[in-house]
Every structure is written in structure tokens, then in C-alpha cells.
Amino acid sequence: MQKGLLETEPLQGRDEDAVASADFSTMLSEEEKEELKAELVQLEDEITTLRQVLSAKERHLVEIKQKLGMNLMNELKQNFSKSWHDMQTTPAYKKTHETLSHAGQKATAAFSNVGTAISKKFGDMRNSPTFKSFEERVETTVTSLKTKVGGTTHGGGSFEEVLSSAAQASAQSSGGGPRRAEEEELQC
């Protein structure tokens, strides 16, 4: 395939370098050169004027903002709020939010199911013959210890009652706790 004289492809870096280094001044007449120089001076003047106008407008903008009490922090807050709002209205954000919300609901349900299963297993374990046997042994041991120490027996009772009475007996045998220690310090 043969390419024509004019290519439709955009200039590449090396092409731009070749164009920049080419000397077209030899192809222009003196009159064309003078016209281009005049246009160049005019464009530079216009650019300078536009820069001055832009600078004056920016100063005026700052003055108005100061009069209105707007400062950089307020602008940043407003820009952030607007950007956040704009981001939340994008389809990608909405889809991601929906997906994460759905995943959170599934995770909550899964944790709830795990908690229910664990509670059920503990309930099953507590009602198992092995645990009942262990509970009876502890109850018997506590009862015999109370009898040996001189405490009264309640004729059995549940595991919780036995533990509670053992805790009370332990508290009574410790000598009254911190209040007793304070009384002993006062007597010294």
C-alpha cells in the first residue's frame, strides 16, 4: 500500500522535532516574513494584555471573597462537599455501595447464624450426659467439702446454686475483705 503525500496520522515526537528544526524562512517572501513578524508582535501584545486582565480579575475575585467572609478553608470544605456529592451520584459509586451493602447484610446474617449455632452447641453440650456427670461430680465434691469444713448442706441443688454457695463460703472465710484490713490498720 502506498501512502499519499499527506498522512492522516498525528505527528509523533520525532516528527515534531523535525518540523521544529526545519527552516521555512527560505520558502517565504520578504513580504510574508514582515506580515508574520507583525502578527507575532500583535499576538504577544494580546497575550500580555490578557494576562494583565486575568490578574486584575483574580485580585477583584479575592477582594469580593474577603468581603463575603469566604476563605480558603471554607472553599476547601465546599469543594470537598461538592466533590463528595458528585462522586456519590456516579453509577460506579452507587453500584459499589449497593454491592458492599449487600455483602454487609450477608456477613451479618452469617455471623448471626454462627452465633446461633454456637449457642445451640453449648446448650446441647450442657444437656449432654458427660456434662451432667461432670456437674454431679462437682456438686458432690462441693457438698463433701462443705460438710468437712462444717457448713450446712442444701441437699444438692443446681450447679449454679452450688457455685454460688461455694463463692459465698469462700468470701466469708477470707476474713471480711478489705474492710477488715482497714480495721486492723486502725488498731495498730
Short mmCIF file of C-alpha atoms in Angstrom, two decimals:
data_model
loop_
_atom_site.label_atom_id
_atom_site.label_comp_id
_atom_site.label_asym_id
_atom_site.label_seq_id
_atom_site.Cartn_x
_atom_site.Cartn_y
_atom_site.Cartn_z
CA MET A 1 0.00 0.00 0.00
CA GLN A 2 1.43 3.36 -0.98
CA LYS A 3 0.92 6.41 1.22
CA GLY A 4 -0.06 9.71 -0.28
CA LEU A 5 1.79 12.92 0.27
CA LEU A 6 -0.43 13.90 3.18
CA GLU A 7 -0.57 11.50 6.07
CA THR A 8 -3.62 11.33 8.33
CA GLU A 9 -1.67 10.13 11.35
CA PRO A 10 -0.91 12.72 14.08
CA LEU A 11 2.66 13.93 14.44
CA GLN A 12 4.90 11.88 16.69
CA GLY A 13 7.66 13.27 18.89
CA ARG A 14 10.38 12.76 16.29
CA ASP A 15 8.16 14.35 13.61
CA GLU A 16 7.61 17.43 15.78
CA ASP A 17 11.38 17.71 16.28
CA ALA A 18 11.93 17.55 12.52
CA VAL A 19 9.32 20.24 11.88
CA ALA A 20 10.75 22.47 14.62
CA SER A 21 14.28 22.19 13.23
CA ALA A 22 13.20 22.83 9.63
CA ASP A 23 13.97 26.28 8.27
CA PHE A 24 10.88 27.55 6.45
CA SER A 25 12.18 31.11 6.26
CA THR A 26 13.80 30.36 2.91
CA MET A 27 10.40 29.46 1.44
CA LEU A 28 8.77 32.75 2.50
CA SER A 29 8.97 36.00 0.64
CA GLU A 30 10.14 39.16 2.42
CA GLU A 31 6.58 40.50 2.47
CA GLU A 32 5.23 37.28 4.10
CA LYS A 33 8.02 37.41 6.67
CA GLU A 34 7.13 41.01 7.58
CA GLU A 35 3.42 40.10 7.91
CA LEU A 36 4.23 37.12 10.16
CA LYS A 37 6.53 39.25 12.34
CA ALA A 38 3.81 41.86 12.73
CA GLU A 39 1.28 39.13 13.61
CA LEU A 40 3.73 37.68 16.13
CA VAL A 41 4.18 41.07 17.84
CA GLN A 42 0.40 41.57 17.89
CA LEU A 43 -0.19 38.09 19.42
CA GLU A 44 2.45 38.69 22.09
CA ASP A 45 0.83 42.04 22.95
CA GLU A 46 -2.61 40.41 23.16
CA ILE A 47 -1.25 37.65 25.43
CA THR A 48 0.35 40.26 27.71
CA THR A 49 -2.92 42.22 27.85
CA LEU A 50 -4.92 39.08 28.61
CA ARG A 51 -2.52 38.17 31.42
CA GLN A 52 -2.94 41.65 32.92
CA VAL A 53 -6.74 41.45 32.66
CA LEU A 54 -6.75 37.97 34.21
CA SER A 55 -4.53 39.15 37.07
CA ALA A 56 -6.84 42.12 37.73
CA LYS A 57 -9.90 39.83 37.68
CA GLU A 58 -8.22 37.42 40.13
CA ARG A 59 -7.44 40.31 42.53
CA HIS A 60 -11.05 41.52 42.27
CA LEU A 61 -12.25 37.96 42.96
CA VAL A 62 -10.13 37.77 46.12
CA GLU A 63 -11.49 41.14 47.32
CA ILE A 64 -15.10 40.01 46.83
CA LYS A 65 -14.45 36.74 48.66
CA GLN A 66 -12.88 38.61 51.57
CA LYS A 67 -15.89 40.94 51.77
CA LEU A 68 -18.19 37.90 51.80
CA GLY A 69 -16.12 36.23 54.52
CA MET A 70 -15.07 33.37 52.29
CA ASN A 71 -11.65 31.98 53.00
CA LEU A 72 -9.55 29.13 51.72
CA MET A 73 -10.80 26.70 54.38
CA ASN A 74 -14.44 27.39 53.53
CA GLU A 75 -13.71 26.93 49.85
CA LEU A 76 -11.95 23.64 50.52
CA LYS A 77 -14.92 22.45 52.57
CA GLN A 78 -17.36 23.46 49.84
CA ASN A 79 -15.22 21.86 47.13
CA PHE A 80 -14.89 18.68 49.17
CA SER A 81 -18.64 18.56 49.84
CA LYS A 82 -19.44 19.12 46.19
CA SER A 83 -16.88 16.55 45.06
CA TRP A 84 -18.20 14.03 47.60
CA HIS A 85 -21.77 14.63 46.41
CA ASP A 86 -20.71 14.34 42.77
CA MET A 87 -18.88 11.11 43.49
CA GLN A 88 -21.88 9.65 45.34
CA THR A 89 -24.10 10.27 42.36
CA THR A 90 -21.89 8.36 39.94
CA PRO A 91 -23.11 4.97 38.75
CA ALA A 92 -19.85 3.33 39.86
CA TYR A 93 -20.27 4.59 43.44
CA LYS A 94 -23.91 3.55 43.55
CA LYS A 95 -23.07 0.05 42.29
CA THR A 96 -20.17 -0.29 44.76
CA HIS A 97 -22.32 0.98 47.65
CA GLU A 98 -25.09 -1.44 46.72
CA THR A 99 -22.64 -4.35 46.47
CA LEU A 100 -20.95 -3.57 49.79
CA SER A 101 -24.30 -3.08 51.49
CA HIS A 102 -25.47 -6.45 50.21
CA ALA A 103 -22.21 -8.08 51.32
CA GLY A 104 -22.59 -6.49 54.78
CA GLN A 105 -26.10 -7.87 55.10
CA LYS A 106 -24.87 -11.33 54.13
CA ALA A 107 -21.97 -11.10 56.62
CA THR A 108 -24.36 -10.00 59.38
CA ALA A 109 -26.64 -12.93 58.62
CA ALA A 110 -23.67 -15.31 58.57
CA PHE A 111 -22.39 -14.07 61.96
CA SER A 112 -25.89 -14.35 63.37
CA ASN A 113 -26.12 -17.94 62.14
CA VAL A 114 -22.70 -18.74 63.62
CA GLY A 115 -23.73 -17.23 66.97
CA THR A 116 -26.96 -19.21 66.97
CA ALA A 117 -25.10 -22.41 66.12
CA ILE A 118 -22.57 -21.85 68.91
CA SER A 119 -25.32 -21.14 71.43
CA LYS A 120 -27.13 -24.30 70.34
CA LYS A 121 -23.93 -26.34 70.66
CA PHE A 122 -23.31 -25.00 74.18
CA GLY A 123 -26.91 -25.83 75.07
CA ASP A 124 -26.52 -29.33 73.65
CA MET A 125 -23.22 -29.76 75.46
CA ARG A 126 -24.75 -28.65 78.77
CA ASN A 127 -27.53 -31.20 78.37
CA SER A 128 -25.15 -33.98 77.38
CA PRO A 129 -24.59 -36.94 79.71
CA THR A 130 -20.87 -36.08 80.03
CA PHE A 131 -21.59 -32.56 81.27
CA LYS A 132 -24.33 -33.82 83.59
CA SER A 133 -21.86 -36.34 85.03
CA PHE A 134 -19.26 -33.57 85.48
CA GLU A 135 -21.86 -31.32 87.12
CA GLU A 136 -22.83 -34.08 89.53
CA ARG A 137 -19.18 -34.75 90.45
CA VAL A 138 -18.55 -31.06 91.15
CA GLU A 139 -21.74 -30.89 93.18
CA THR A 140 -20.73 -33.93 95.19
CA THR A 141 -17.23 -32.57 95.76
CA VAL A 142 -18.52 -29.18 96.92
CA THR A 143 -21.06 -30.81 99.20
CA SER A 144 -18.44 -33.05 100.80
CA LEU A 145 -16.06 -30.09 101.23
CA LYS A 146 -18.78 -28.05 102.88
CA THR A 147 -19.56 -30.95 105.20
CA LYS A 148 -15.89 -31.32 106.15
CA VAL A 149 -15.47 -27.57 106.72
CA GLY A 150 -18.59 -27.50 108.83
CA GLY A 151 -21.02 -25.75 106.53
CA THR A 152 -24.59 -26.79 106.06
CA THR A 153 -25.66 -28.74 103.07
CA HIS A 154 -28.59 -27.80 100.92
CA GLY A 155 -29.20 -31.33 99.76
CA GLY A 156 -27.83 -30.89 96.29
CA GLY A 157 -29.12 -28.06 94.19
CA SER A 158 -28.24 -26.93 90.74
CA PHE A 159 -24.74 -26.33 89.53
CA GLU A 160 -25.26 -22.54 89.74
CA GLU A 161 -26.51 -22.78 93.34
CA VAL A 162 -23.54 -24.90 94.35
CA LEU A 163 -21.09 -22.47 92.75
CA SER A 164 -22.85 -19.51 94.36
CA SER A 165 -22.76 -21.08 97.82
CA ALA A 166 -19.10 -22.03 97.35
CA ALA A 167 -18.33 -18.43 96.41
CA GLN A 168 -20.18 -17.14 99.48
CA ALA A 169 -18.35 -19.58 101.73
CA SER A 170 -15.05 -18.52 100.22
CA ALA A 171 -15.88 -14.83 100.78
CA GLN A 172 -16.81 -15.47 104.42
CA SER A 173 -13.64 -17.44 105.12
CA SER A 174 -11.40 -14.70 103.68
CA GLY A 175 -11.92 -12.63 106.79
CA GLY A 176 -14.28 -9.94 105.62
CA GLY A 177 -12.30 -8.49 102.75
CA PRO A 178 -10.75 -5.02 102.61
CA ARG A 179 -12.84 -3.51 105.40
CA ARG A 180 -11.31 -5.95 107.89
CA ALA A 181 -7.81 -4.96 106.74
CA GLU A 182 -8.68 -1.28 107.29
CA GLU A 183 -9.88 -2.03 110.82
CA GLU A 184 -6.62 -3.86 111.60
CA GLU A 185 -4.58 -0.90 110.35
CA LEU A 186 -6.53 1.49 112.57
CA GLN A 187 -5.87 -0.66 115.65
CA CYS A 188 -2.10 -0.56 115.11
#
